[in-house]
C-alpha cells in the first residue's frame, strides 16, 4: 500500500520520471517473467518474446537515456545472481534507475544491496480508525455495538 502511494504521489511526478513501472513479483522470482513484465509496463503493450536476451535488448532500447522509477512489489528472492540478471538492462537510464522494492525479509534487502526501511506495526487504536474509515466510511457515530465488536476482532487479527 505504501509503495502504491509513493508511485502515485505528485512529488514523484514532479521528479520528472520519464517512466514509472510497477511489477508485482511474489513468490516465484522468474528472471524472464519479471523482465518481460517490466518491458510490457514500459511499452504499455504485450510482448510475445520467448527469449530473455531479446527482452533485455528491447528494454535497453526503451530505457536508454530515460529517468525511471521501478517498483518491485512483494519480493522474496534471496538469490543475488537472479537479481543481477534482472538488473542488467536497467543500468542504462539517466543516473540509473530508482528502484523501490517491498519485501517482508531483511535477507532479501541484503541480497539486493538496498537501503532498508522497516515499517512498524500500527497501534490498535490507529488500526481501528483506519478500518472504520474504510468499512464504515468514517461514520462510526451511530455504529451498532455488535458491528463494532466484530470490527475490533478483525482489527486485532
Coordinates of C-alpha atoms in Angstrom, one line a residue:
X1 CA 0.0 0.0 0.0
X2 CA 2.8 2.4 0.9
X3 CA 4.6 1.7 -2.3
X4 CA 1.4 2.4 -4.3
X5 CA 1.1 5.8 -2.6
X6 CA 4.7 6.5 -3.4
X7 CA 4.5 5.8 -7.2
X8 CA 1.2 7.8 -7.4
X9 CA 2.4 10.7 -5.3
X10 CA 2.5 14.1 -7.0
X11 CA 6.1 14.7 -5.8
X12 CA 7.1 11.6 -7.7
X13 CA 5.6 13.1 -10.8
X14 CA 7.4 16.3 -10.1
X15 CA 10.7 14.4 -10.0
X16 CA 10.0 14.1 -13.8
X17 CA 10.4 10.4 -14.3
X18 CA 10.1 9.6 -18.0
X19 CA 8.8 6.1 -17.0
X20 CA 7.2 4.7 -13.9
X21 CA 6.8 0.9 -13.6
X22 CA 5.1 -1.3 -11.1
X23 CA 5.7 -5.1 -11.1
X24 CA 4.3 -7.5 -8.5
X25 CA 6.9 -10.3 -8.0
X26 CA 5.5 -12.5 -5.2
X27 CA 6.9 -15.9 -4.5
X28 CA 8.5 -17.0 -7.8
X29 CA 11.4 -14.8 -8.9
X30 CA 11.5 -15.8 -12.5
X31 CA 14.0 -13.5 -14.3
X32 CA 12.3 -13.9 -17.7
X33 CA 8.8 -13.2 -16.4
X34 CA 9.9 -10.2 -14.3
X35 CA 11.9 -8.8 -17.2
X36 CA 9.0 -9.2 -19.6
X37 CA 6.6 -7.6 -17.1
X38 CA 8.9 -4.6 -16.8
X39 CA 9.1 -4.3 -20.6
X40 CA 5.4 -4.6 -21.0
X41 CA 4.8 -1.9 -18.4
X42 CA 7.3 0.4 -20.1
X43 CA 5.9 -0.1 -23.6
X44 CA 2.3 -0.4 -22.4
X45 CA 1.9 -3.3 -24.8
X46 CA 2.0 -7.1 -24.7
X47 CA 5.4 -8.6 -25.5
X48 CA 5.5 -12.1 -27.1
X49 CA 9.2 -12.6 -26.8
X50 CA 10.3 -16.0 -25.7
X51 CA 13.9 -15.2 -25.3
X52 CA 15.4 -13.3 -22.3
X53 CA 18.2 -11.7 -24.4
X54 CA 15.5 -10.3 -26.8
X55 CA 13.5 -8.9 -23.8
X56 CA 16.6 -7.3 -22.3
X57 CA 17.6 -5.8 -25.7
X58 CA 14.2 -4.2 -26.1
X59 CA 14.2 -3.0 -22.6
X60 CA 17.6 -1.3 -23.2
X61 CA 16.2 0.3 -26.3
X62 CA 13.2 1.6 -24.4
X63 CA 15.1 2.8 -21.3
X64 CA 18.4 4.2 -22.6
X65 CA 18.7 7.8 -21.6
X66 CA 15.5 7.9 -19.6
X67 CA 14.9 8.6 -15.9
X68 CA 12.7 5.9 -14.5
X69 CA 11.2 4.6 -11.3
X70 CA 10.7 0.8 -10.9
X71 CA 8.6 -0.6 -8.0
X72 CA 9.2 -4.3 -7.4
X73 CA 6.4 -5.3 -5.0
X74 CA 6.4 -8.3 -2.7
X75 CA 9.9 -9.7 -3.5
X76 CA 11.1 -12.9 -1.7
X77 CA 14.2 -13.7 -3.9
X78 CA 17.4 -14.3 -1.9
X79 CA 19.4 -15.3 -5.0
X80 CA 21.7 -12.5 -5.9
X81 CA 22.6 -13.7 -9.4
X82 CA 18.9 -13.7 -10.4
X83 CA 18.6 -10.2 -9.2
X84 CA 21.7 -9.1 -11.1
X85 CA 20.3 -10.7 -14.2
X86 CA 17.0 -8.7 -13.9
X87 CA 19.1 -5.5 -13.2
X88 CA 21.4 -5.8 -16.3
X89 CA 19.3 -3.8 -18.8
X90 CA 18.2 -1.3 -16.2
X91 CA 21.5 0.4 -15.6
X92 CA 21.3 2.4 -18.9
X93 CA 18.9 5.0 -17.6
X94 CA 19.8 8.6 -16.8
X95 CA 21.5 8.3 -13.4
X96 CA 20.5 4.7 -13.3
X97 CA 17.0 3.6 -12.2
X98 CA 15.4 4.4 -8.9
X99 CA 14.2 1.1 -7.6
X100 CA 11.7 0.7 -4.7
X101 CA 11.3 -2.8 -3.5
X102 CA 8.9 -4.2 -0.9
X103 CA 9.6 -7.3 1.0
X104 CA 9.0 -8.9 4.3
X105 CA 12.6 -10.3 4.5
X106 CA 15.7 -8.5 5.7
X107 CA 17.7 -11.1 3.8
X108 CA 16.1 -10.0 0.5
X109 CA 17.1 -6.4 1.2
X110 CA 20.6 -7.5 1.9
X111 CA 20.7 -9.7 -1.3
X112 CA 19.5 -6.8 -3.4
X113 CA 22.0 -4.4 -1.7
X114 CA 19.3 -2.0 -0.8
X115 CA 18.8 0.5 1.9
X116 CA 16.3 -0.9 4.4
X117 CA 13.3 1.0 5.9
X118 CA 11.4 -1.1 8.3
X119 CA 7.7 -0.2 8.9
X120 CA 6.4 -0.6 12.4
X121 CA 3.1 -2.2 13.2
X122 CA 0.2 0.3 13.7
X123 CA -1.1 0.7 17.2
X124 CA -4.5 -0.9 17.8
X125 CA -6.3 2.5 18.0
X126 CA -4.8 3.6 14.7
X127 CA -5.8 0.2 13.1
X128 CA -9.4 0.7 14.3
X129 CA -9.5 4.3 12.9
X130 CA -8.2 3.0 9.5
X131 CA -10.6 0.0 9.5
X132 CA -13.6 2.1 10.5
X133 CA -12.8 4.8 7.9
X134 CA -13.0 2.2 5.1
X135 CA -15.5 -0.2 6.5
X136 CA -18.0 2.3 7.7
X137 CA -17.0 5.3 5.5
X138 CA -15.7 7.1 8.6
X139 CA -19.2 7.3 10.2
X140 CA -18.8 5.4 13.5
X141 CA -21.1 7.7 15.5
X142 CA -24.2 5.5 15.0
X143 CA -22.4 2.2 14.9
X144 CA -24.2 -0.9 16.1
X145 CA -22.3 -2.3 19.1
X146 CA -22.3 -5.8 17.6
X147 CA -20.7 -4.3 14.4
X148 CA -18.0 -2.6 16.4
X149 CA -17.3 -5.8 18.4
X150 CA -16.8 -7.7 15.1
X151 CA -14.7 -4.9 13.7
X152 CA -12.5 -4.9 16.7
X153 CA -11.9 -8.7 16.4
X154 CA -10.9 -8.1 12.8
X155 CA -8.5 -5.3 13.8
X156 CA -6.9 -7.5 16.5
X157 CA -6.1 -10.1 13.8

